Amino acid sequence: MPLLQMQGAVNELSFDLVRKDGQRVPVLLNTVQKKDASGKTLFHRTTLFDITDRRNYERELVLARKRAEEATRAKADFLSMMSHEIRTPMNAIIGLSNLLGQATLPPLYQEYARILQSSSENLLVLLNSILDFNKMEAGKLMLEERRFDLRQLLHGLCSTLSVKAEEKKLSIRVEFDPEVPNALLGDPVKLGQVLTNLLGNAIKFTEQGAVTLAVRRLHGDAEGVFLGFKVSDTGMGIPQDQLTQIFEAFTQASYDITWKHGGSGLGLAICQKLLALHGSKMRVESVPGEGSSFAFDVRLKIASGAVALDAPAEDLQDTQTLQGLKVLVAEDTAVNVFVLSQFLRRWGVDFDVVENGRRAVEQVQARPYDLVLMDLQMPQMDGCEATRLLRRLPGERGRHLPIIALTASALLGTDAQVADAGFTDVIGKPFMPRELFAKLALHGSRLGAAPRARSGEAPPCQERGASEAAGGGPRFDLEKFKSLAEGDRSAEIELNTLAIGTFEKQKQDLRKALEAGNVEAFDFHTHQLKMPLALMKPRVLLKALDQGRKLIEMPGSQASRLRDVIRTIHEELDAIVDALKEDVREKAGVPVHRVGPCTSMWD
């Protein structure tokens, strides 16, 4: 009534009436107050509407939405679980094809092995495309930000795709604007995924001529730069009425294209979603019979300093770095155990195998290991629970033992689950031998002498360019650390690149632990650096870490002293990282061909 007196009307008040038989009837009430000329209320006119049908309709809409969300979740879980089931046999196929490729075989069988390896890797690309789309649909795919060299990224992409181009006698041209900065901050993996898809499509649908990748600096400032990318081909082209259709999921321009060229029809849909994460959108122009061009613009931040380059894809040869490393393998799938054991034996690793997490915990308590390879999904006790138990073991063994997760799971949230469980690192299945080797070399906690020099080689000397410490002598020595790769250039680059990522992450983690006065966290992150620092012997850094450990144990430590220690730790780690990056650049730096500004590519 107060509302009615104030407003003179009440509109669409919803409530339930109860009939004599107890049944509730939803109604909608409208009331209007009528007054005379003096303002005295004459009467109220009230209308009640039976809204049973409306309520039922709203309830059906809510249920339909709930069912749709449940169906989407079920689809995502199904795809993720199927991914795990597919990845398990694929791990064997890719692993064994790599072993065949390294064996001495007659030429015909070498070709069989090459085709098997190429086909299995193509199947993995298709599987990853479906999973990426699944993550995007669930809104779980996020952009990362890290330093990278765009020229090196493009060179790697073109080198990888050049094999397919050469099979069709096509040329790949890269037109690179010299105004594009060398060091950038962004997500090179997702940017590379977009470009790989566009270049792969261009090669797939072009029978003669060339494929051109052009990169141009559009505009920018001191902090960031807008770059334009364009991939053009001289292929079959796309009819105008189908240009929008090609960006729909699981769709291609025609059935004939799917039949002749293959593919899932997911590539461009994924590209469009990845570009949306960058705040960009794909533009396409095409003339049937003449070719197509796909273009997009992205803004990237400018990074300072040199950037570590990725390792070229080369096989490991004569690797003896891991000989004597004691590894526990916790894996319940026989074929995965077989593949792992072939590589571990080849590298001289001393390893034991258990079939579940419970046995892994028992085995670690019974025998000292340098490292554990832990599958996530195992009977009786999974890898995450086993890792949590190992981290809670008394003493230093469980707390600092490197534990690498082996996972074929693509379930959303797996990354967070692995991090929360306390794993040191993760390797996805199917794994590439070089990745497995590099992570074993990086995390294996052997602090003895570095591997012996090869026969006829001079003893390792101190790293050139390592600046002198105040007390005289080099601040660190990279030679013993780099000798883990036994002279293999590809393995050395991979090892250095992994070390760079580890140092840059631990630098921030150590700072947070010192500022928070968290002794346990500081000890954990220091231990993550134990193996590489023992080989590099960074005198100034080790002294600063020791000072930091003492400071956080002291009640009421001076903030200025703590800041000085943090600054020293950062400076010394940065010096090591810069030296590693320079070494990687010297061994893998092949510049992308530049032809000057490509202004003609964007009319």
Coordinates of C-alpha atoms in Angstrom, one line a residue:
M1 CA 0.0 0.0 0.0
P2 CA 2.8 2.6 0.7
L3 CA 4.1 2.0 -2.8
L4 CA 0.7 2.3 -4.3
Q5 CA 0.0 5.6 -2.4
M6 CA 3.4 7.0 -3.5
Q7 CA 3.3 6.0 -7.2
G8 CA -0.4 5.7 -7.8
A9 CA 0.1 2.3 -9.4
V10 CA 1.8 -1.1 -9.0
N11 CA 2.9 -2.8 -12.2
E12 CA 3.8 -6.5 -12.8
L13 CA 4.0 -7.7 -9.2
S14 CA 4.6 -11.4 -9.4
F15 CA 3.6 -13.8 -6.6
D16 CA 1.7 -17.1 -6.0
L17 CA -2.0 -17.4 -5.0
V18 CA -3.1 -20.5 -3.2
R19 CA -6.4 -22.0 -4.2
K20 CA -8.8 -23.8 -1.9
D21 CA -7.5 -27.2 -2.9
G22 CA -3.9 -26.1 -2.0
Q23 CA -2.6 -25.7 -5.5
R24 CA -0.4 -22.7 -6.1
V25 CA -1.1 -20.4 -9.1
P26 CA 1.5 -17.9 -10.3
V27 CA 0.0 -14.5 -11.0
L28 CA 1.0 -11.1 -12.2
L29 CA -0.7 -8.2 -10.5
N30 CA -1.3 -4.7 -11.9
T31 CA -3.1 -2.1 -9.7
V32 CA -4.1 1.5 -10.6
Q33 CA -5.3 4.1 -8.1
K34 CA -8.1 6.4 -9.2
K35 CA -8.6 9.8 -7.5
D36 CA -11.1 12.6 -7.8
A37 CA -10.3 16.3 -8.5
S38 CA -9.4 16.9 -4.8
G39 CA -7.0 14.1 -4.7
K40 CA -9.2 11.8 -2.7
T41 CA -8.9 8.1 -3.6
L42 CA -12.1 6.8 -5.3
F43 CA -11.1 3.2 -6.0
H44 CA -8.4 0.8 -7.0
R45 CA -8.6 -1.2 -10.2
T46 CA -6.6 -4.4 -10.0
T47 CA -6.0 -7.0 -12.7
L48 CA -4.6 -10.5 -12.0
F49 CA -3.0 -12.5 -14.9
D50 CA -2.5 -16.2 -14.6
I51 CA 1.1 -16.7 -15.8
T52 CA 1.3 -20.4 -15.4
D53 CA 2.3 -20.9 -19.0
R54 CA 4.9 -18.1 -18.8
R55 CA 6.4 -19.7 -15.7
N56 CA 6.5 -23.1 -17.4
Y57 CA 8.2 -21.5 -20.4
E58 CA 10.8 -19.8 -18.2
R59 CA 11.5 -23.0 -16.4
E60 CA 12.0 -24.9 -19.7
L61 CA 14.4 -22.2 -20.8
V62 CA 16.5 -22.6 -17.6
L63 CA 16.5 -26.3 -18.0
A64 CA 17.4 -26.1 -21.6
R65 CA 20.3 -23.8 -20.8
K66 CA 21.4 -26.1 -18.0
R67 CA 21.3 -29.2 -20.4
A68 CA 23.2 -27.3 -23.0
E69 CA 25.9 -26.4 -20.5
E70 CA 26.1 -30.0 -19.3
A71 CA 26.3 -31.2 -22.9
T72 CA 29.2 -28.7 -23.6
R73 CA 31.0 -30.0 -20.5
A74 CA 30.3 -33.6 -21.5
K75 CA 31.7 -32.9 -24.9
A76 CA 34.8 -31.2 -23.5
D77 CA 35.4 -34.1 -21.1
F78 CA 34.8 -36.7 -23.8
L79 CA 37.3 -35.0 -26.1
S80 CA 39.8 -34.7 -23.3
M81 CA 39.4 -38.3 -22.2
M82 CA 39.6 -39.5 -25.8
S83 CA 42.7 -37.5 -26.2
H84 CA 44.3 -39.4 -23.3
E85 CA 43.2 -42.8 -24.9
I86 CA 44.6 -41.8 -28.3
R87 CA 47.8 -40.3 -26.9
T88 CA 48.8 -43.5 -25.1
P89 CA 49.2 -45.6 -28.3
M90 CA 50.6 -42.6 -30.1
N91 CA 53.3 -42.3 -27.6
A92 CA 54.5 -45.8 -28.7
I93 CA 54.1 -45.0 -32.4
I94 CA 56.1 -41.7 -32.2
G95 CA 58.7 -43.1 -29.8
L96 CA 59.3 -46.3 -31.9
S97 CA 59.4 -44.4 -35.2
N98 CA 62.1 -42.1 -33.6
L99 CA 64.0 -45.2 -32.6
L100 CA 63.6 -46.7 -36.1
G101 CA 64.9 -43.4 -37.6
Q102 CA 68.1 -43.7 -35.5
A103 CA 68.7 -47.4 -36.5
T104 CA 70.8 -48.6 -39.4
L105 CA 68.2 -49.8 -42.0
P106 CA 68.2 -50.5 -45.7
P107 CA 67.1 -47.4 -47.8
L108 CA 63.5 -48.7 -48.4
Y109 CA 62.9 -49.3 -44.6
Q110 CA 64.4 -45.9 -43.8
E111 CA 61.7 -44.4 -46.1
Y112 CA 59.1 -46.5 -44.3
A113 CA 60.3 -45.1 -40.9
R114 CA 60.3 -41.6 -42.2
I115 CA 56.7 -41.9 -43.5
L116 CA 55.6 -43.5 -40.2
Q117 CA 57.2 -40.7 -38.2
S118 CA 55.8 -37.9 -40.4
S119 CA 52.3 -39.4 -40.4
S120 CA 52.2 -39.9 -36.7
E121 CA 53.4 -36.3 -36.1
N122 CA 50.7 -35.0 -38.5
L123 CA 48.1 -37.0 -36.5
L124 CA 49.4 -35.4 -33.3
V125 CA 48.9 -32.0 -34.9
L126 CA 45.3 -32.8 -35.8
L127 CA 44.7 -34.1 -32.2
N128 CA 46.2 -30.9 -30.7
S129 CA 44.0 -28.8 -33.0
I130 CA 40.8 -30.4 -31.7
L131 CA 42.0 -30.0 -28.1
D132 CA 42.9 -26.4 -28.6
F133 CA 39.5 -25.7 -30.0
N134 CA 38.0 -27.5 -27.0
K135 CA 39.9 -25.3 -24.6
M136 CA 38.8 -22.2 -26.5
E137 CA 35.2 -23.2 -26.4
A138 CA 35.5 -23.6 -22.6
G139 CA 37.3 -20.2 -22.3
K140 CA 40.3 -21.8 -20.7
L141 CA 42.9 -20.8 -23.2
M142 CA 44.9 -17.7 -22.2
L143 CA 47.8 -15.7 -23.7
E144 CA 51.2 -16.0 -22.1
E145 CA 53.8 -13.3 -22.1
R146 CA 57.5 -14.1 -22.7
R147 CA 60.5 -12.8 -24.6
F148 CA 61.1 -14.1 -28.1
D149 CA 62.9 -13.3 -31.3
L150 CA 60.3 -12.9 -34.2
R151 CA 63.0 -13.5 -36.9
Q152 CA 64.1 -16.7 -35.3
L153 CA 60.4 -17.8 -34.8
L154 CA 59.7 -17.2 -38.5
H155 CA 62.9 -19.0 -39.6
G156 CA 61.9 -22.0 -37.5
L157 CA 58.4 -22.1 -39.0
C158 CA 59.6 -21.8 -42.6
S159 CA 62.3 -24.4 -42.0
T160 CA 59.8 -26.9 -40.7
L161 CA 57.3 -26.3 -43.6
S162 CA 60.0 -26.2 -46.3
V163 CA 60.0 -30.0 -46.6
K164 CA 56.3 -30.0 -47.7
A165 CA 57.0 -27.1 -50.0
E166 CA 60.0 -28.7 -51.6
E167 CA 57.9 -31.9 -52.2
K168 CA 55.6 -29.7 -54.4
K169 CA 58.5 -27.7 -55.8
L170 CA 57.1 -24.5 -54.2
S171 CA 59.3 -21.7 -52.8
I172 CA 58.6 -19.9 -49.5
R173 CA 59.5 -16.2 -49.4
V174 CA 59.8 -14.2 -46.2
E175 CA 59.6 -10.4 -46.6
F176 CA 60.6 -8.8 -43.3
D177 CA 60.5 -5.1 -42.5
P178 CA 63.8 -4.1 -41.0
E179 CA 61.9 -1.7 -38.7
V180 CA 60.5 -4.7 -36.7
P181 CA 62.3 -5.0 -33.3
N182 CA 64.4 -8.1 -32.6
A183 CA 63.2 -8.7 -29.0
L184 CA 59.5 -8.8 -28.3
L185 CA 57.2 -9.8 -25.5
G186 CA 54.2 -11.9 -26.3
D187 CA 53.0 -15.4 -26.8
P188 CA 55.2 -16.9 -29.5
V189 CA 53.6 -20.3 -29.3
K190 CA 50.1 -19.1 -30.2
L191 CA 51.4 -16.6 -32.8
G192 CA 53.4 -19.4 -34.3
Q193 CA 50.3 -21.6 -34.4
V194 CA 48.4 -19.0 -36.4
L195 CA 51.2 -18.5 -38.9
T196 CA 51.9 -22.3 -39.2
N197 CA 48.3 -22.9 -40.0
L198 CA 48.2 -20.1 -42.6
L199 CA 51.5 -21.2 -44.2
G200 CA 50.4 -24.9 -44.1
N201 CA 47.1 -24.1 -45.8
A202 CA 48.9 -22.0 -48.4
I203 CA 51.3 -24.9 -49.2
K204 CA 48.4 -27.4 -49.2
F205 CA 46.2 -25.5 -51.7
T206 CA 49.0 -24.3 -54.0
E207 CA 50.2 -26.6 -56.8
Q208 CA 52.7 -24.2 -58.4
G209 CA 54.3 -20.8 -57.7
A210 CA 55.2 -19.5 -54.3
V211 CA 54.0 -18.8 -50.8
T212 CA 54.9 -15.5 -49.3
L213 CA 55.0 -14.4 -45.6
A214 CA 55.3 -10.7 -45.1
V215 CA 55.8 -8.9 -41.8
R216 CA 55.5 -5.1 -41.6
R217 CA 55.8 -2.6 -38.8
L218 CA 52.6 -0.5 -38.9
H219 CA 53.2 1.9 -36.0
G220 CA 54.2 1.9 -32.4
D221 CA 56.0 3.6 -29.5
A222 CA 58.8 2.9 -27.0
E223 CA 56.7 0.3 -25.2
G224 CA 54.9 -1.6 -28.0
V225 CA 54.6 -2.0 -31.7
F226 CA 51.7 -2.9 -34.1
L227 CA 52.8 -5.5 -36.6
G228 CA 51.0 -6.6 -39.8
F229 CA 51.3 -10.2 -41.0
K230 CA 50.2 -11.4 -44.4
V231 CA 50.4 -14.9 -46.0
S232 CA 49.8 -15.0 -49.7
D233 CA 49.8 -17.9 -52.2
T234 CA 49.3 -18.5 -55.9
G235 CA 46.9 -21.4 -55.3
M236 CA 43.4 -22.4 -56.2
G237 CA 41.7 -19.4 -54.5
I238 CA 38.3 -19.3 -52.7
P239 CA 34.9 -18.2 -54.2
Q240 CA 33.6 -15.0 -52.7
D241 CA 30.4 -16.6 -51.3
Q242 CA 32.5 -19.0 -49.2
L243 CA 35.0 -16.6 -47.6
T244 CA 33.0 -16.3 -44.4
Q245 CA 32.2 -20.0 -44.3
I246 CA 35.8 -21.1 -44.0
F247 CA 36.1 -19.6 -40.5
E248 CA 33.4 -21.9 -39.1
A249 CA 34.5 -24.9 -37.1
F250 CA 34.7 -28.2 -38.9
T251 CA 34.0 -26.5 -42.2
Q252 CA 35.9 -26.3 -45.5
A253 CA 35.0 -24.5 -48.7
S254 CA 33.7 -27.7 -50.3
Y255 CA 33.5 -31.4 -49.8
D256 CA 35.9 -31.9 -52.7
I257 CA 38.6 -30.0 -50.8
T258 CA 38.1 -32.2 -47.8
W259 CA 38.3 -35.3 -49.9
K260 CA 41.4 -34.2 -51.9
H261 CA 43.4 -32.3 -49.4
G262 CA 42.2 -33.6 -46.0
G263 CA 42.1 -31.7 -42.8
S264 CA 39.5 -31.2 -40.0
G265 CA 38.3 -27.8 -41.0
L266 CA 39.3 -26.5 -37.6
G267 CA 42.5 -24.6 -38.5
L268 CA 41.1 -21.2 -39.5
A269 CA 38.4 -21.3 -36.7
I270 CA 41.2 -21.8 -34.2
C271 CA 43.3 -19.0 -35.8
Q272 CA 40.3 -16.6 -35.6
K273 CA 39.9 -17.5 -31.9
L274 CA 43.6 -17.1 -31.2
L275 CA 43.6 -13.7 -32.9
A276 CA 40.6 -12.7 -30.8
L277 CA 42.7 -13.3 -27.7
H278 CA 45.2 -10.8 -29.2
G279 CA 42.3 -8.3 -29.9
S280 CA 42.7 -8.9 -33.6
K281 CA 40.8 -10.5 -36.5
M282 CA 41.7 -12.2 -39.7
R283 CA 41.2 -10.5 -43.1
V284 CA 41.0 -12.5 -46.3
E285 CA 41.1 -11.7 -50.0
S286 CA 40.9 -14.3 -52.7
V287 CA 40.5 -14.7 -56.4
P288 CA 39.6 -18.2 -57.7
G289 CA 42.4 -19.6 -59.8
E290 CA 44.8 -16.9 -58.8
G291 CA 45.4 -17.3 -55.1
S292 CA 44.5 -16.0 -51.6
S293 CA 45.9 -13.8 -48.9
F294 CA 45.2 -13.8 -45.2
A295 CA 46.3 -10.9 -43.1
F296 CA 46.0 -9.8 -39.5
D297 CA 47.6 -7.1 -37.1
V298 CA 48.8 -7.7 -33.6
R299 CA 50.3 -5.4 -30.9
L300 CA 53.4 -6.8 -29.1
K301 CA 55.4 -5.2 -26.4
I302 CA 59.1 -4.5 -27.0
A303 CA 61.6 -6.4 -24.8
S304 CA 65.1 -5.3 -24.1
G305 CA 68.2 -7.3 -24.6
A306 CA 68.9 -10.4 -26.6
V307 CA 66.5 -13.4 -26.7
A308 CA 67.3 -17.1 -26.4
L309 CA 66.7 -19.0 -29.6
D310 CA 65.0 -22.3 -29.9
A311 CA 66.9 -25.4 -30.9
P312 CA 66.8 -26.7 -34.4
A313 CA 65.2 -30.1 -34.8
E314 CA 68.1 -32.5 -35.0
D315 CA 68.5 -35.9 -33.5
L316 CA 70.7 -36.6 -30.5
Q317 CA 73.8 -38.5 -31.4
D318 CA 76.4 -40.3 -29.2
T319 CA 74.9 -38.9 -26.0
Q320 CA 76.6 -40.0 -22.8
T321 CA 75.6 -37.1 -20.6
L322 CA 73.1 -39.1 -18.5
Q323 CA 75.2 -42.2 -17.8
G324 CA 74.8 -43.3 -14.2
L325 CA 71.8 -41.1 -13.5
K326 CA 69.5 -42.9 -11.1
V327 CA 65.9 -42.6 -12.3
L328 CA 62.6 -44.1 -11.0
V329 CA 59.9 -44.6 -13.7
A330 CA 56.4 -44.8 -12.3
E331 CA 54.2 -45.9 -15.3
D332 CA 51.5 -48.6 -15.6
T333 CA 51.2 -48.9 -19.4
A334 CA 53.6 -51.6 -20.7
V335 CA 54.1 -50.0 -24.1
N336 CA 55.1 -46.6 -22.5
V337 CA 57.5 -48.4 -20.3
F338 CA 59.0 -50.1 -23.3
V339 CA 59.5 -46.8 -25.2
L340 CA 61.0 -45.0 -22.2
S341 CA 63.3 -47.9 -21.4
Q342 CA 64.7 -47.9 -24.9
F343 CA 65.8 -44.3 -24.7
L344 CA 67.0 -44.5 -21.1
R345 CA 69.1 -47.6 -21.8
R346 CA 70.6 -45.8 -24.9
W347 CA 71.6 -42.9 -22.7
G348 CA 73.1 -45.1 -20.0
V349 CA 70.5 -44.2 -17.3
D350 CA 70.2 -46.5 -14.3
F351 CA 66.5 -46.9 -13.9
D352 CA 63.8 -48.9 -12.0
V353 CA 60.2 -49.2 -13.0
V354 CA 57.1 -49.4 -10.7
E355 CA 53.5 -49.6 -11.8
N356 CA 51.7 -47.2 -9.5
G357 CA 52.1 -44.3 -7.2
R358 CA 52.1 -46.3 -4.0
R359 CA 55.0 -48.4 -5.2
A360 CA 56.8 -45.2 -6.2
V361 CA 56.6 -43.8 -2.7
E362 CA 57.9 -47.1 -1.2
Q363 CA 60.7 -47.3 -3.8
V364 CA 61.9 -43.7 -3.1
Q365 CA 62.1 -44.5 0.6
A366 CA 64.1 -47.7 -0.1
R367 CA 66.6 -46.4 -2.6
P368 CA 68.1 -42.9 -3.4
Y369 CA 67.2 -41.6 -6.8
D370 CA 68.3 -38.5 -8.7
L371 CA 65.0 -38.0 -10.4
V372 CA 61.5 -39.5 -10.8
L373 CA 59.4 -39.8 -14.0
M374 CA 55.8 -40.0 -12.7
D375 CA 52.7 -40.8 -14.8
L376 CA 49.6 -39.0 -13.6
Q377 CA 47.0 -41.7 -14.1
M378 CA 47.9 -45.0 -12.4
P379 CA 45.9 -47.6 -10.4
Q380 CA 45.9 -47.7 -6.6
M381 CA 47.5 -44.3 -6.3
D382 CA 47.8 -41.6 -9.0
G383 CA 50.9 -39.5 -9.7
C384 CA 49.6 -36.4 -8.0
E385 CA 48.8 -38.1 -4.7
A386 CA 52.2 -39.9 -4.8
T387 CA 54.0 -36.6 -5.4
R388 CA 52.2 -35.0 -2.5
L389 CA 53.3 -37.9 -0.2
L390 CA 56.9 -37.7 -1.5
R391 CA 57.0 -33.9 -0.8
R392 CA 55.9 -34.6 2.8
L393 CA 58.6 -37.2 3.5
P394 CA 60.9 -36.3 6.4
G395 CA 64.3 -34.9 5.6
E396 CA 65.5 -33.4 2.4
R397 CA 65.0 -36.3 0.0
G398 CA 61.3 -35.9 -0.8
R399 CA 61.2 -32.2 -0.6
H400 CA 63.9 -31.5 -3.2
L401 CA 63.7 -34.6 -5.3
P402 CA 63.1 -33.6 -9.0
I403 CA 59.7 -35.2 -10.1
I404 CA 58.7 -34.8 -13.7
A405 CA 55.1 -35.5 -14.6
L406 CA 54.4 -37.7 -17.6
T407 CA 50.9 -37.0 -18.9
A408 CA 48.7 -37.7 -21.9
S409 CA 45.8 -35.9 -20.2
A410 CA 44.2 -32.9 -21.9
L411 CA 41.6 -32.4 -19.3
L412 CA 41.0 -28.7 -18.5
G413 CA 42.8 -27.9 -15.3
T414 CA 45.5 -30.5 -15.6
D415 CA 48.3 -27.8 -15.6
A416 CA 47.0 -26.4 -12.3
Q417 CA 46.7 -29.9 -10.9
V418 CA 50.3 -30.7 -11.7
A419 CA 51.6 -27.4 -10.2
D420 CA 49.6 -27.8 -7.0
A421 CA 50.8 -31.4 -6.5
G422 CA 54.4 -30.1 -6.4
F423 CA 55.9 -31.5 -9.7
T424 CA 59.2 -30.0 -10.8
D425 CA 58.3 -30.1 -14.5
V426 CA 56.0 -31.9 -16.9
I427 CA 56.5 -33.8 -20.2
G428 CA 53.5 -34.4 -22.4
K429 CA 52.9 -37.7 -24.1
P430 CA 53.7 -38.4 -26.8
F431 CA 57.1 -37.0 -26.0
M432 CA 60.0 -36.2 -28.3
P433 CA 63.3 -37.8 -27.3
R434 CA 65.2 -34.5 -27.4
E435 CA 62.7 -33.0 -24.9
L436 CA 63.0 -36.0 -22.5
F437 CA 66.8 -35.9 -22.7
A438 CA 67.0 -32.1 -22.1
K439 CA 64.8 -32.2 -19.0
L440 CA 66.6 -35.2 -17.6
A441 CA 69.9 -33.4 -18.0
L442 CA 68.5 -30.1 -16.6
H443 CA 66.9 -31.6 -13.5
G444 CA 69.1 -34.6 -12.7
S445 CA 70.7 -33.7 -9.3
R446 CA 74.1 -35.2 -9.9
L447 CA 76.7 -32.9 -8.3
G448 CA 79.8 -34.9 -9.1
A449 CA 82.4 -34.1 -11.8
A450 CA 81.2 -33.1 -15.2
P451 CA 81.4 -35.7 -18.0
R452 CA 84.9 -36.4 -19.2
A453 CA 86.1 -34.6 -22.3
R454 CA 86.1 -36.7 -25.5
S455 CA 89.3 -38.3 -26.6
G456 CA 91.6 -35.8 -28.2
E457 CA 89.7 -32.7 -26.9
A458 CA 91.3 -30.0 -24.8
P459 CA 90.1 -29.6 -21.2
P460 CA 87.2 -27.2 -20.9
C461 CA 88.2 -23.6 -20.4
Q462 CA 86.4 -20.8 -18.7
E463 CA 83.5 -19.2 -20.5
R464 CA 84.6 -16.3 -22.6
G465 CA 82.9 -13.1 -21.8
A466 CA 82.1 -14.0 -18.2
S467 CA 82.9 -10.8 -16.4
E468 CA 85.4 -10.8 -13.5
A469 CA 84.2 -10.7 -9.9
A470 CA 85.5 -8.1 -7.5
G471 CA 87.8 -10.6 -5.9
G472 CA 89.4 -11.7 -9.2
G473 CA 88.6 -14.6 -11.4
P474 CA 85.4 -15.3 -13.5
R475 CA 82.0 -14.9 -11.9
F476 CA 80.9 -18.3 -13.3
D477 CA 82.0 -21.0 -15.7
L478 CA 79.5 -22.3 -18.3
E479 CA 81.8 -24.9 -19.9
K480 CA 81.1 -27.7 -17.4
F481 CA 77.3 -27.1 -17.7
K482 CA 77.4 -27.1 -21.5
S483 CA 79.5 -30.2 -21.5
L484 CA 76.3 -32.1 -20.3
A485 CA 75.3 -32.1 -24.0
E486 CA 78.5 -34.0 -24.9
G487 CA 79.2 -31.7 -27.9
D488 CA 75.8 -32.2 -29.5
R489 CA 74.8 -28.7 -30.8
S490 CA 71.1 -29.4 -30.8
A491 CA 71.1 -30.9 -27.3
E492 CA 73.3 -28.0 -26.0
I493 CA 70.8 -25.4 -27.3
E494 CA 67.9 -27.2 -25.9
L495 CA 69.7 -27.5 -22.5
N496 CA 70.6 -23.8 -22.5
T497 CA 67.1 -22.7 -23.4
L498 CA 65.6 -24.8 -20.6
A499 CA 68.1 -23.4 -18.1
I500 CA 67.3 -19.8 -19.2
G501 CA 63.6 -20.4 -18.5
T502 CA 64.4 -22.0 -15.1
F503 CA 66.7 -19.2 -14.0
E504 CA 64.3 -16.5 -15.0
K505 CA 61.4 -18.1 -13.1
Q506 CA 63.5 -19.0 -10.0
K507 CA 64.8 -15.4 -9.9
Q508 CA 61.2 -14.1 -9.2
D509 CA 60.4 -17.0 -6.9
L510 CA 63.6 -16.4 -4.8
R511 CA 62.7 -12.7 -4.5
K512 CA 59.2 -13.5 -3.3
A513 CA 60.5 -16.0 -0.8
L514 CA 63.1 -13.5 0.6
E515 CA 60.6 -10.7 0.8
A516 CA 58.1 -13.0 2.6
G517 CA 60.7 -14.5 4.9
N518 CA 59.6 -17.9 3.8
V519 CA 62.6 -20.2 4.6
E520 CA 60.9 -23.4 3.2
A521 CA 60.1 -21.7 -0.1
F522 CA 63.6 -20.2 -0.3
D523 CA 65.2 -23.7 0.3
F524 CA 62.9 -25.3 -2.3
H525 CA 63.7 -22.7 -5.1
T526 CA 67.4 -22.8 -4.3
H527 CA 67.4 -26.6 -4.6
Q528 CA 65.8 -26.2 -8.1
L529 CA 69.1 -24.5 -9.1
K530 CA 71.3 -26.9 -7.3
M531 CA 72.6 -29.0 -10.3
P532 CA 73.3 -26.2 -12.8
L533 CA 74.9 -23.9 -10.1
A534 CA 77.1 -26.7 -8.9
L535 CA 78.5 -27.0 -12.4
M536 CA 78.7 -23.3 -13.2
K537 CA 80.3 -22.3 -9.8
P538 CA 78.9 -18.7 -9.7
R539 CA 80.9 -17.5 -6.7
V540 CA 79.1 -14.2 -6.2
L541 CA 75.7 -15.7 -6.6
L542 CA 76.3 -18.6 -4.2
K543 CA 77.5 -16.1 -1.6
A544 CA 74.4 -14.0 -2.1
L545 CA 72.1 -17.0 -1.7
D546 CA 73.9 -18.0 1.5
Q547 CA 73.5 -14.4 2.8
G548 CA 69.9 -14.4 1.9
R549 CA 69.3 -17.7 3.7
K550 CA 70.9 -16.3 6.9
L551 CA 69.0 -13.0 6.7
I552 CA 65.5 -14.6 6.5
E553 CA 66.4 -16.7 9.6
M554 CA 67.3 -13.5 11.6
P555 CA 64.4 -11.8 13.3
G556 CA 64.2 -8.1 12.4
S557 CA 66.6 -8.3 9.5
Q558 CA 67.4 -4.9 7.9
A559 CA 65.3 -4.3 4.8
S560 CA 68.2 -2.5 3.1
R561 CA 70.5 -5.5 3.5
L562 CA 67.7 -7.8 2.1
R563 CA 67.2 -5.5 -0.9
D564 CA 71.0 -5.6 -1.6
V565 CA 71.0 -9.4 -1.5
I566 CA 67.9 -9.6 -3.8
R567 CA 69.6 -7.1 -6.2
T568 CA 72.8 -9.1 -6.3
I569 CA 70.9 -12.4 -6.9
H570 CA 69.0 -10.8 -9.8
E571 CA 72.2 -9.3 -11.3
E572 CA 74.1 -12.5 -11.1
L573 CA 71.3 -14.6 -12.6
D574 CA 70.8 -12.1 -15.3
A575 CA 74.5 -12.3 -16.2
I576 CA 74.3 -16.1 -16.4
V577 CA 71.1 -15.9 -18.5
D578 CA 72.7 -13.3 -20.9
A579 CA 75.8 -15.5 -21.4
L580 CA 73.6 -18.6 -22.1
K581 CA 71.5 -16.5 -24.6
E582 CA 74.6 -15.4 -26.3
D583 CA 75.9 -18.9 -26.6
V584 CA 72.5 -20.1 -28.0
R585 CA 72.5 -17.2 -30.5
E586 CA 76.0 -18.1 -31.7
K587 CA 75.1 -21.7 -32.3
A588 CA 71.6 -21.4 -33.7
G589 CA 71.3 -17.8 -35.0
V590 CA 70.4 -18.0 -38.7
P591 CA 68.8 -14.7 -39.8
V592 CA 65.6 -14.6 -41.7
H593 CA 66.1 -13.3 -45.3
R594 CA 65.2 -9.6 -45.4
V595 CA 64.1 -7.8 -48.5
G596 CA 63.3 -4.4 -47.0
P597 CA 60.0 -2.8 -46.0
C598 CA 57.0 -4.7 -47.5
T599 CA 54.7 -1.7 -48.0
S600 CA 53.3 -3.2 -51.1
M601 CA 51.8 -6.1 -49.2
W602 CA 49.2 -3.9 -47.5
D603 CA 47.4 -1.8 -50.0

